Short mmCIF file of C-alpha atoms and ligand atoms in Angstrom, two decimals:
data_model
loop_
_atom_site.label_atom_id
_atom_site.label_comp_id
_atom_site.label_asym_id
_atom_site.label_seq_id
_atom_site.Cartn_x
_atom_site.Cartn_y
_atom_site.Cartn_z
CA MET A 21 126.74 111.71 106.73
CA SER A 22 130.02 113.06 108.06
CA THR A 23 132.82 110.81 109.34
CA THR A 24 133.68 111.94 112.83
CA GLU A 25 136.43 111.37 115.40
CA ARG A 26 134.10 112.50 118.17
CA PRO A 27 131.69 110.09 119.81
CA ARG A 28 128.37 110.03 117.97
CA ILE A 29 125.02 110.33 119.75
CA LEU A 30 122.53 108.84 117.32
CA VAL A 31 118.92 109.95 117.81
CA VAL A 32 116.52 107.66 115.94
CA GLY A 33 113.40 109.72 115.21
CA GLY A 34 112.98 113.48 115.02
CA GLY A 35 109.50 113.74 116.54
CA TYR A 36 108.59 115.18 119.91
CA VAL A 37 111.17 113.23 121.92
CA GLY A 38 113.89 113.25 119.23
CA LEU A 39 113.70 117.00 118.67
CA TYR A 40 113.61 117.99 122.34
CA ALA A 41 116.25 115.45 123.40
CA ALA A 42 118.62 116.59 120.63
CA ARG A 43 118.09 120.25 121.59
CA ARG A 44 118.78 119.50 125.24
CA ILE A 45 121.93 117.52 124.45
CA LEU A 46 123.22 120.28 122.15
CA LYS A 47 122.50 122.90 124.82
CA LYS A 48 124.33 121.03 127.58
CA MET A 49 127.20 119.68 125.50
CA ARG A 50 130.68 121.23 125.53
CA TYR A 51 132.02 122.41 122.19
CA GLY A 52 133.25 119.42 120.19
CA GLU A 53 132.29 116.90 122.87
CA ALA A 54 130.19 114.76 120.51
CA THR A 55 128.40 114.70 117.17
CA VAL A 56 124.62 114.61 117.45
CA THR A 57 122.99 112.85 114.50
CA VAL A 58 119.21 112.82 114.10
CA VAL A 59 117.69 110.37 111.58
CA ASP A 60 114.05 110.65 110.51
CA PRO A 61 112.27 109.78 107.25
CA ARG A 62 110.65 113.23 107.43
CA SER A 63 112.67 116.43 107.49
CA TYR A 64 110.31 117.93 110.07
CA MET A 65 108.81 117.29 113.48
CA THR A 66 104.99 117.21 113.61
CA TYR A 67 103.10 118.72 116.54
CA GLN A 68 100.37 116.07 116.52
CA PRO A 69 97.91 117.72 118.95
CA PHE A 70 97.31 120.34 116.24
CA LEU A 71 96.46 117.85 113.49
CA PRO A 72 92.68 118.13 114.11
CA GLU A 73 92.84 121.95 113.88
CA ALA A 74 94.94 121.71 110.72
CA ALA A 75 92.31 119.33 109.27
CA ALA A 76 89.64 121.93 110.05
CA GLY A 77 91.59 124.76 108.45
CA SER A 78 91.99 126.76 111.69
CA ILE A 79 95.78 126.54 111.38
CA SER A 80 97.94 126.43 108.27
CA PRO A 81 99.40 122.89 107.99
CA ARG A 82 102.91 124.28 107.49
CA HIS A 83 102.78 125.95 110.90
CA VAL A 84 102.15 122.62 112.63
CA VAL A 85 105.50 121.19 111.57
CA VAL A 86 109.00 122.26 112.60
CA PRO A 87 111.87 121.90 110.12
CA LEU A 88 114.56 119.83 111.86
CA ARG A 89 117.54 121.35 110.05
CA ARG A 90 116.43 124.83 111.03
CA VAL A 91 115.90 124.16 114.74
CA LEU A 92 118.90 121.85 115.09
CA PRO A 93 121.58 123.76 113.17
CA LYS A 94 124.36 122.18 115.20
CA ALA A 95 123.16 118.62 114.64
CA GLU A 96 123.66 116.39 111.67
CA VAL A 97 120.16 115.71 110.32
CA LEU A 98 119.81 112.72 108.01
CA THR A 99 116.60 112.04 106.10
CA GLY A 100 116.03 108.30 106.12
CA ARG A 101 114.78 105.39 108.13
CA VAL A 102 116.83 103.39 110.63
CA THR A 103 116.09 99.79 109.69
CA THR A 104 118.33 97.74 112.01
CA ILE A 105 120.70 98.19 114.94
CA ASP A 106 123.76 96.00 115.47
CA GLN A 107 124.50 96.38 119.18
CA ASP A 108 127.73 94.33 119.08
CA ARG A 109 129.29 96.56 116.43
CA LYS A 110 127.39 99.68 117.58
CA VAL A 111 126.23 100.34 114.05
CA ALA A 112 122.81 101.38 112.71
CA THR A 113 121.64 100.74 109.16
CA VAL A 114 120.00 103.76 107.55
CA ALA A 115 117.78 103.50 104.46
CA PRO A 116 117.89 106.98 102.89
CA LEU A 117 115.05 108.42 100.81
CA VAL A 118 116.89 107.33 97.65
CA GLY A 119 119.83 105.04 97.01
CA GLU A 120 121.51 102.25 98.88
CA ALA A 121 121.22 101.72 102.64
CA TYR A 122 124.39 102.55 104.58
CA GLU A 123 125.84 101.86 108.01
CA LEU A 124 126.19 104.56 110.64
CA PRO A 125 128.42 103.92 113.67
CA PHE A 126 127.34 105.34 117.02
CA ASP A 127 128.55 105.44 120.62
CA TYR A 128 125.28 106.44 122.31
CA LEU A 129 121.80 105.72 121.04
CA VAL A 130 118.41 107.38 121.62
CA ILE A 131 115.33 105.47 120.48
CA ALA A 132 112.48 107.91 119.76
CA MET A 133 110.50 106.42 116.88
CA GLY A 134 107.05 107.03 118.38
CA ALA A 135 103.96 105.04 117.54
CA VAL A 136 101.92 104.05 114.49
CA SER A 137 98.14 103.64 114.13
CA ARG A 138 96.92 100.50 115.85
CA THR A 139 94.74 98.61 113.40
CA PHE A 140 92.94 95.26 113.30
CA PRO A 141 92.35 92.94 110.35
CA ILE A 142 88.96 94.46 109.51
CA PRO A 143 87.83 93.78 105.92
CA GLY A 144 88.08 96.98 103.86
CA LEU A 145 89.98 99.03 106.49
CA ALA A 146 93.34 99.10 104.70
CA GLU A 147 91.69 100.29 101.45
CA GLN A 148 89.15 102.74 102.91
CA GLY A 149 90.61 103.99 106.20
CA ILE A 150 92.18 107.42 106.70
CA GLY A 151 94.69 107.67 109.58
CA MET A 152 95.44 110.75 111.71
CA LYS A 153 99.12 110.55 112.64
CA GLY A 154 100.78 112.89 110.19
CA ILE A 155 100.25 116.28 108.60
CA GLU A 156 99.82 114.65 105.19
CA GLU A 157 96.79 112.75 106.50
CA SER A 158 95.41 115.89 108.08
CA ILE A 159 95.65 117.87 104.81
CA GLY A 160 94.26 114.86 102.92
CA LEU A 161 91.27 114.57 105.27
CA ARG A 162 90.39 118.25 104.91
CA ASN A 163 90.53 118.13 101.12
CA HIS A 164 88.63 114.86 101.09
CA VAL A 165 85.79 116.10 103.32
CA LEU A 166 85.33 119.34 101.35
CA GLU A 167 85.47 117.33 98.14
CA GLN A 168 82.60 115.17 99.43
CA LEU A 169 80.49 118.32 99.79
CA ASP A 170 81.39 119.30 96.21
CA LYS A 171 80.43 115.81 95.02
CA ALA A 172 77.14 115.80 96.90
CA ASP A 173 76.31 119.24 95.53
CA SER A 174 77.02 118.17 91.97
CA THR A 175 75.03 114.92 91.80
CA THR A 176 71.36 114.06 91.57
CA ASP A 177 72.01 110.41 92.50
CA GLU A 178 70.64 110.11 96.05
CA ASP A 179 72.80 107.06 96.93
CA VAL A 180 76.02 108.77 95.84
CA ARG A 181 75.04 111.89 97.74
CA ARG A 182 74.19 110.03 100.94
CA LYS A 183 77.48 108.10 100.83
CA ALA A 184 79.46 111.32 100.26
CA LEU A 185 77.74 113.05 103.18
CA THR A 186 78.24 110.24 105.71
CA PHE A 187 81.42 110.54 107.80
CA VAL A 188 82.46 107.72 110.12
CA PHE A 189 85.15 108.13 112.80
CA VAL A 190 86.36 105.05 114.64
CA GLY A 191 88.04 105.74 118.02
CA GLY A 192 86.95 108.35 120.56
CA GLY A 193 90.21 109.23 122.32
CA PHE A 194 91.94 112.63 121.94
CA ALA A 195 92.61 112.13 118.24
CA GLY A 196 89.14 110.85 117.28
CA ALA A 197 86.97 113.14 119.42
CA GLU A 198 88.98 116.26 118.56
CA THR A 199 89.07 115.41 114.86
CA ILE A 200 85.33 114.73 114.54
CA GLY A 201 84.63 117.90 116.58
CA GLU A 202 86.81 120.05 114.33
CA VAL A 203 85.75 118.46 111.04
CA GLU A 204 82.03 118.65 111.86
CA ASP A 205 82.52 122.33 112.70
CA MET A 206 84.29 122.95 109.39
CA ALA A 207 81.67 121.03 107.36
CA ARG A 208 78.87 122.96 109.11
CA ASP A 209 80.60 126.23 108.18
CA ALA A 210 81.33 125.13 104.62
CA ALA A 211 77.71 124.02 104.03
CA LYS A 212 76.66 127.71 104.15
CA TYR A 213 78.22 128.16 100.72
CA TYR A 214 76.42 125.25 99.01
CA THR A 215 72.95 125.55 97.57
CA SER A 216 71.95 121.92 97.91
CA VAL A 217 74.02 120.73 100.90
CA LYS A 218 72.83 121.53 104.40
CA ARG A 219 74.25 120.38 107.73
CA GLU A 220 71.07 118.29 108.25
CA ASP A 221 71.94 116.31 105.10
CA MET A 222 75.23 115.19 106.66
CA ARG A 223 75.68 112.28 109.01
CA PHE A 224 78.61 112.23 111.45
CA ILE A 225 79.16 108.96 113.32
CA LEU A 226 81.65 108.31 116.15
CA VAL A 227 82.24 104.70 117.17
CA ASP A 228 84.26 103.40 120.12
CA ALA A 229 84.71 99.93 121.56
CA ALA A 230 84.96 101.44 125.08
CA ASP A 231 81.96 102.68 127.04
CA LYS A 232 83.19 106.31 127.06
CA ILE A 233 85.01 108.84 124.93
CA LEU A 234 87.94 111.07 125.86
CA PRO A 235 89.22 108.82 128.69
CA GLU A 236 92.15 111.28 129.03
CA VAL A 237 89.93 113.92 130.69
CA GLY A 238 88.09 111.57 133.03
CA PRO A 239 84.57 110.09 132.98
CA LYS A 240 82.59 113.27 133.80
CA LEU A 241 84.18 115.44 131.13
CA GLY A 242 84.17 112.49 128.72
CA ALA A 243 80.40 112.25 129.26
CA TYR A 244 80.11 116.00 128.70
CA GLY A 245 82.15 115.68 125.48
CA LYS A 246 79.76 112.97 124.27
CA GLU A 247 76.64 114.99 125.14
CA HIS A 248 78.14 118.03 123.50
CA LEU A 249 78.91 116.18 120.25
CA GLU A 250 75.42 114.65 120.28
CA SER A 251 73.88 118.11 120.72
CA ARG A 252 75.60 119.02 117.46
CA GLY A 253 73.99 116.06 115.72
CA VAL A 254 76.93 113.63 115.94
CA GLU A 255 75.77 110.04 116.47
CA VAL A 256 77.98 108.44 119.14
CA TYR A 257 77.95 104.64 119.42
CA LEU A 258 79.85 103.24 122.42
CA SER A 259 80.74 99.66 123.39
CA THR A 260 80.66 98.76 119.73
CA SER A 261 83.21 98.31 116.98
CA MET A 262 83.42 98.26 113.21
CA ASP A 263 83.17 94.75 111.73
CA SER A 264 83.88 95.70 108.11
CA CYS A 265 83.92 98.58 105.64
CA VAL A 266 84.41 96.93 102.25
CA ASP A 267 83.93 99.52 99.46
CA GLY A 268 82.76 102.00 102.08
CA HIS A 269 79.88 99.82 103.31
CA VAL A 270 80.34 100.17 107.08
CA VAL A 271 78.98 97.41 109.31
CA LEU A 272 79.04 97.99 113.07
CA LYS A 273 78.79 95.30 115.71
CA ASN A 274 75.59 96.88 117.05
CA GLY A 275 73.88 96.12 113.71
CA LEU A 276 74.09 99.59 112.16
CA GLU A 277 75.02 99.60 108.44
CA VAL A 278 75.83 102.76 106.45
CA ASP A 279 77.60 103.62 103.21
CA SER A 280 80.36 106.18 103.71
CA SER A 281 83.14 107.63 101.57
CA THR A 282 84.99 108.84 104.67
CA ILE A 283 86.18 106.39 107.31
CA VAL A 284 88.66 107.96 109.72
CA TRP A 285 90.58 105.51 111.90
CA THR A 286 91.77 106.90 115.24
CA ALA A 287 91.40 103.79 117.39
CA GLY A 288 94.66 104.12 119.28
CA VAL A 289 98.33 103.67 118.59
CA LYS A 290 100.93 100.95 119.03
CA PRO A 291 104.72 101.27 119.31
CA ASN A 292 106.61 101.48 116.06
CA PRO A 293 106.80 97.88 114.74
CA ALA A 294 110.33 98.53 113.37
CA LEU A 295 111.54 98.15 116.99
CA ALA A 296 111.17 94.39 116.62
CA ARG A 297 114.24 94.42 114.33
CA PHE A 298 116.48 96.29 116.77
CA GLY A 299 117.21 93.42 119.18
CA LEU A 300 116.21 95.53 122.19
CA PRO A 301 114.25 94.18 125.16
CA LEU A 302 110.54 94.76 124.48
CA GLY A 303 107.56 94.80 126.83
CA PRO A 304 104.37 92.76 126.28
CA ARG A 305 102.86 95.35 123.92
CA GLY A 306 106.01 95.95 121.86
CA HIS A 307 107.43 99.02 123.67
CA VAL A 308 111.15 99.26 124.44
CA ASP A 309 111.55 98.17 128.05
CA THR A 310 112.99 101.24 129.75
CA SER A 311 114.04 101.91 133.33
CA GLU A 312 112.86 104.90 135.37
CA LYS A 313 116.13 106.56 134.28
CA LEU A 314 115.02 106.15 130.66
CA GLN A 315 117.86 103.72 129.98
CA VAL A 316 116.92 100.67 127.96
CA GLN A 317 116.99 97.70 130.36
CA GLY A 318 120.37 95.93 130.41
CA THR A 319 122.24 98.72 128.61
CA ASP A 320 124.16 101.81 129.69
CA TYR A 321 124.44 103.55 126.31
CA ILE A 322 120.87 103.30 124.94
CA TRP A 323 117.96 105.48 126.10
CA ALA A 324 114.33 105.50 124.98
CA ALA A 325 111.28 107.66 125.71
CA GLY A 326 107.90 108.72 124.33
CA ASP A 327 105.30 106.61 122.58
CA ASN A 328 107.76 103.82 121.69
CA ALA A 329 108.93 103.28 125.28
CA GLN A 330 107.48 101.57 128.31
CA VAL A 331 108.51 103.99 131.06
CA PRO A 332 107.56 103.30 134.71
CA ASP A 333 105.28 105.97 136.18
CA MET A 334 107.14 106.61 139.44
CA VAL A 335 104.38 108.85 140.85
CA GLY A 336 101.86 106.03 140.40
CA ARG A 337 104.28 103.44 141.76
CA ARG A 338 105.04 105.48 144.87
CA ALA A 339 101.29 105.76 145.39
CA GLY A 340 101.11 101.95 145.54
CA ASN A 341 100.49 100.80 141.97
CA PRO A 342 103.45 98.59 140.95
CA ASN A 343 102.16 98.38 137.36
CA ALA A 344 101.86 102.11 136.69
CA TRP A 345 103.30 103.13 133.28
CA CYS A 346 103.48 106.57 131.71
CA PRO A 347 100.71 107.01 129.10
CA PRO A 348 101.73 107.86 125.53
CA ASN A 349 101.12 111.61 125.37
CA ALA A 350 102.88 114.85 124.57
CA GLN A 351 102.99 115.90 128.23
CA HIS A 352 105.24 112.95 129.11
CA ALA A 353 107.13 112.94 125.79
CA LEU A 354 108.33 116.52 126.30
CA ARG A 355 109.42 116.05 129.91
CA GLN A 356 110.99 112.66 129.28
CA ALA A 357 112.99 114.14 126.40
CA LYS A 358 114.57 116.71 128.70
CA VAL A 359 115.55 114.15 131.37
CA LEU A 360 116.77 111.81 128.64
CA GLY A 361 118.96 114.56 127.18
CA ASP A 362 120.50 115.23 130.60
CA ASN A 363 121.06 111.51 131.16
CA VAL A 364 122.82 111.09 127.81
CA ILE A 365 125.25 113.87 128.77
CA SER A 366 125.74 112.32 132.25
CA GLY A 367 126.23 108.87 130.72
CA MET A 368 128.85 110.22 128.33
CA ARG A 369 130.71 111.90 131.21
CA GLY A 370 130.35 108.94 133.60
CA PHE A 371 127.99 110.70 136.00
CA PRO A 372 124.90 109.13 137.68
CA GLN A 373 121.55 109.01 135.90
CA LYS A 374 118.47 111.02 136.94
CA GLU A 375 115.10 109.41 137.55
CA TYR A 376 112.08 110.48 135.47
CA SER A 377 109.08 111.29 137.60
CA HIS A 378 106.19 113.50 136.58
CA ALA A 379 102.74 113.93 138.10
CA ASN A 380 99.93 114.26 135.57
CA LYS A 381 99.01 117.93 135.12
CA GLY A 382 95.68 117.17 133.40
CA ALA A 383 94.49 117.34 129.83
CA VAL A 384 92.80 119.73 127.43
CA ALA A 385 90.81 118.89 124.30
CA GLY A 386 89.29 121.14 121.62
CA LEU A 387 86.05 120.04 120.00
CA GLY A 388 85.73 122.75 117.35
CA LEU A 389 85.66 126.56 117.49
CA HIS A 390 84.84 127.80 121.02
CA LYS A 391 84.13 124.30 122.30
CA GLY A 392 86.29 122.14 124.53
CA VAL A 393 86.87 120.21 127.74
CA ALA A 394 89.77 120.47 130.20
CA MET A 395 90.87 118.83 133.40
CA ILE A 396 93.59 120.52 135.44
CA VAL A 397 95.23 118.53 138.25
CA MET A 398 96.58 120.55 141.18
CA GLY A 399 97.86 118.14 143.81
CA LYS A 400 94.84 116.13 144.89
CA VAL A 401 92.36 118.59 143.38
CA LYS A 402 91.01 118.07 139.87
CA ILE A 403 89.47 121.14 138.27
CA LYS A 404 87.08 120.37 135.44
CA VAL A 405 86.28 123.01 132.86
CA LYS A 406 84.06 122.84 129.78
CA GLY A 407 82.85 125.04 126.96
CA ARG A 408 84.52 128.25 125.78
CA LEU A 409 86.90 128.60 128.74
CA ALA A 410 88.18 125.04 128.22
CA TRP A 411 88.68 125.83 124.55
CA TYR A 412 90.76 128.93 125.43
CA MET A 413 92.79 126.75 127.80
CA HIS A 414 93.30 124.18 125.04
CA ARG A 415 94.52 126.85 122.64
CA GLY A 416 96.64 128.62 125.25
CA TYR A 417 98.32 125.41 126.41
CA HIS A 418 99.06 123.96 122.99
CA GLY A 419 99.92 127.32 121.45
CA MET A 420 102.62 127.80 124.07
CA ALA A 421 103.74 124.13 123.92
CA MET A 422 104.36 124.36 120.18
CA PRO A 423 108.15 124.19 119.69
CA THR A 424 110.00 127.39 118.69
CA TRP A 425 108.81 131.00 118.89
CA ASN A 426 108.67 131.12 115.12
CA ARG A 427 105.92 128.45 115.10
CA LYS A 428 104.15 129.84 118.20
CA ILE A 429 103.84 133.25 116.55
CA ARG A 430 102.59 131.76 113.27
CA ILE A 431 99.95 129.69 115.10
CA PHE A 432 98.67 132.67 117.13
CA ALA A 433 98.67 134.76 113.95
CA ASP A 434 96.55 132.10 112.19
CA TRP A 435 94.04 132.18 115.04
CA THR A 436 93.96 135.97 115.13
CA LEU A 437 93.40 136.24 111.38
CA ALA A 438 90.65 133.63 111.56
CA MET A 439 88.78 135.88 114.02
CA PHE A 440 88.46 138.57 111.35
CA LEU A 441 88.49 136.65 108.09
CA LYS A 442 86.17 133.73 107.53
CA ARG A 443 87.38 130.15 107.66
CA GLU A 444 89.02 128.94 104.44
CA VAL A 445 86.73 126.31 102.90
CA VAL A 446 88.36 125.62 99.56
CA SER A 447 89.11 121.99 98.71
CA LEU A 448 92.47 121.43 97.04
CA GLY A 449 91.87 117.75 96.33
CA ALA A 450 93.91 117.98 93.12
CA MET A 451 97.01 118.57 95.30
CA GLU A 452 97.29 114.83 95.69
CA THR A 453 97.78 114.39 91.92
CA PRO A 454 99.21 117.79 90.89
CA ARG A 455 100.74 116.54 87.61
CA GLU A 456 97.54 115.01 86.26
CA GLU A 457 96.30 118.05 84.35
CA PHE A 458 99.71 118.75 82.84
CA TYR A 459 100.04 115.09 81.86
CA GLU A 460 96.67 115.23 80.10
CA ALA A 461 97.84 118.29 78.16
CA ALA A 462 101.29 116.92 77.34
CA LYS A 463 100.66 113.24 76.63
CA PRO A 464 100.86 112.14 72.97
CA SER A 465 97.52 112.77 71.19
CA PRO A 466 95.51 109.64 70.45
CA ALA A 467 94.94 108.72 66.80
CA PRO A 468 92.11 110.82 65.35
CA VAL A 469 88.69 109.23 65.49
CA ALA A 470 87.71 107.79 62.09
CA ALA A 471 85.13 110.06 60.49
CA LYS A 472 81.85 108.51 59.30
CA ALA A 473 81.21 110.35 56.04
CA ASP A 474 83.80 110.73 53.27
CA GLY A 475 83.78 114.49 53.65
CA ASP A 476 84.45 114.16 57.37
CA LYS A 477 87.33 111.75 56.67
CA ASP A 478 89.10 114.42 54.64
CA LYS A 479 88.63 116.98 57.44
CA ALA A 480 90.00 114.54 60.04
CA GLY A 481 93.06 113.88 57.88
CA GLU A 482 93.72 117.60 57.51
CA LYS A 483 93.41 118.17 61.29
CA ALA A 484 95.85 115.34 62.07
CA LYS A 485 98.42 116.81 59.68
CA ALA A 486 98.05 120.25 61.17
CA SER A 487 98.49 119.09 64.82
C1 FAD B 1448 95.88 113.43 116.29
C2 FAD B 1448 96.65 113.38 117.58
C3 FAD B 1448 96.32 114.24 118.62
C4 FAD B 1448 97.04 114.22 119.82
N1 FAD B 1448 96.66 115.09 120.80
C5 FAD B 1448 97.35 115.08 121.96
C6 FAD B 1448 97.01 116.00 122.98
O1 FAD B 1448 96.08 116.79 122.84
N2 FAD B 1448 97.75 115.98 124.13
C7 FAD B 1448 98.80 115.11 124.31
O2 FAD B 1448 99.44 115.13 125.36
N3 FAD B 1448 99.14 114.24 123.36
C8 FAD B 1448 98.46 114.21 122.19
N4 FAD B 1448 98.82 113.33 121.20
C9 FAD B 1448 99.95 112.38 121.45
C10 FAD B 1448 101.33 113.01 121.21
O3 FAD B 1448 101.36 113.72 120.00
C11 FAD B 1448 102.39 111.92 121.22
O4 FAD B 1448 102.34 111.29 122.47
C12 FAD B 1448 103.81 112.45 120.99
O5 FAD B 1448 103.93 112.99 119.70
C13 FAD B 1448 104.85 111.32 121.15
O6 FAD B 1448 106.13 111.77 120.81
P1 FAD B 1448 107.22 110.75 120.22
O7 FAD B 1448 108.47 111.52 120.03
O8 FAD B 1448 107.27 109.53 121.05
O9 FAD B 1448 106.65 110.28 118.82
P2 FAD B 1448 106.46 111.16 117.49
O10 FAD B 1448 106.26 112.58 117.82
O11 FAD B 1448 105.39 110.45 116.72
O12 FAD B 1448 107.86 111.01 116.74
C14 FAD B 1448 108.34 109.80 116.21
C15 FAD B 1448 109.29 110.13 115.05
O13 FAD B 1448 109.99 108.95 114.68
C16 FAD B 1448 110.12 108.94 113.27
N5 FAD B 1448 110.37 107.56 112.82
C17 FAD B 1448 109.49 106.55 112.67
N6 FAD B 1448 110.12 105.44 112.23
C18 FAD B 1448 111.44 105.76 112.12
C19 FAD B 1448 112.60 105.03 111.71
N7 FAD B 1448 112.56 103.74 111.34
N8 FAD B 1448 113.79 105.67 111.69
C20 FAD B 1448 113.88 106.98 112.07
N9 FAD B 1448 112.81 107.70 112.48
C21 FAD B 1448 111.61 107.10 112.50
C22 FAD B 1448 108.78 109.50 112.79
O14 FAD B 1448 108.87 109.98 111.47
C23 FAD B 1448 108.55 110.60 113.81
O15 FAD B 1448 109.07 111.84 113.38
C24 FAD B 1448 98.12 113.31 119.99
C25 FAD B 1448 98.46 112.45 118.95
C26 FAD B 1448 97.74 112.47 117.76
C27 FAD B 1448 98.12 111.52 116.65
#
């Protein structure tokens, strides 16, 4: 951390909002006007809409993340976690990756810490569940699923095999539906290379407490998404939830019980719980209470946006709904970040603040190679698209929305290569414990096993001396 005479704009979180807001501020700022400091426990921003494709191996995981120091060369990027904010002293406490926590003074503050997986106290979930919020989880899921195929192929124990080949996904929003669509596609492809594992041996189950999936694209396309997944053999159970999953024994409220080694939890998100320690005004569900100008209520030097903020949806409110709030998605996060950046500059210079107002442009979702659903909103008209065209729209939209040309080009290159070369289906499960093999080789040898016969004893003694 540098000590600075200039005012400091502290951006807490380097995700979608943090990255775009910092870029906007740096673009609009005069030379030397302020120091922009971005704090995030990760040194990269993750483009979350691509996590399902990264899990399926359609995109290289490295291309889904954007290194903060590279795209924000004029900012001070600190790797650590902001743990508390002292508003009276205008000081944040930062816990770095290693070493003692330190205090960081600021003049202006941007809260952009996003959301975390929303979970419930379900027995077994903490031990068995796999989340889908970060690239690490996406890589882990891919390796894990392919490893289950390896396990099933290598065993003759029918129970072990069945458990390995049963995949349960809880939550049918964007994250859940896209992930099960992509992973089922990958597993189907991978099964071609196994002698004793066929797609028919696998069981894919999608569970949601609501009575529909993909609410983001509307009921008709959600129903199409469900039918489409079912046509691929995915069992979809709606209006039901998971009661427990102790040791992988999944019990659903509708009475279904299955054993599964893979339980993916994508049942929604909640605002980052760390916000509770910041002393900021929070809404009923834990979001930072933010005005339509993205200023935190009751302050004139703190702004918030994205998944951790409760931002009024001014289009909805003008249409007569006084309780309309912006949903937590990338479409809003990106646009809010730009307005927020402008407002920070205006706030610093004493100019008026701009209102955030954005009409929903629709949504696109990929459900595996060449499969998707899309809803495009043009004024009062909603255009619904499904199948291959929707999948092209999904790829086109997200490919272009990916931050930086460097990443856009890499993503399109991945897709182009995948058209000519087959999908990569190797499991690198050992990546999670890369030192294990070396440790086995390097650890001190155990005492030699006592030989039974006298002659053997002599041989064992000689071997021990030689080693
Ligand atoms: C699998 C998946 C698929 C999705 N698909 C779509 C889609 O198709 N379309 C769409 O519109 N939206 C989609 N979304 C939602 C979209 O990605 C989010 O709405 C968007 O990322 C929100 O941006 P954000 O900046 O608020 O949060 P994030 O991008 O999550 O950034 C938050 C940042 O804060 C950092 N942070 C956390 N705690 C601290 C701390 N204490 N101190 C400092 N930093 C901290 C985190 O490390 C992170 O980098 C998807 C989300 C997921 C998980």
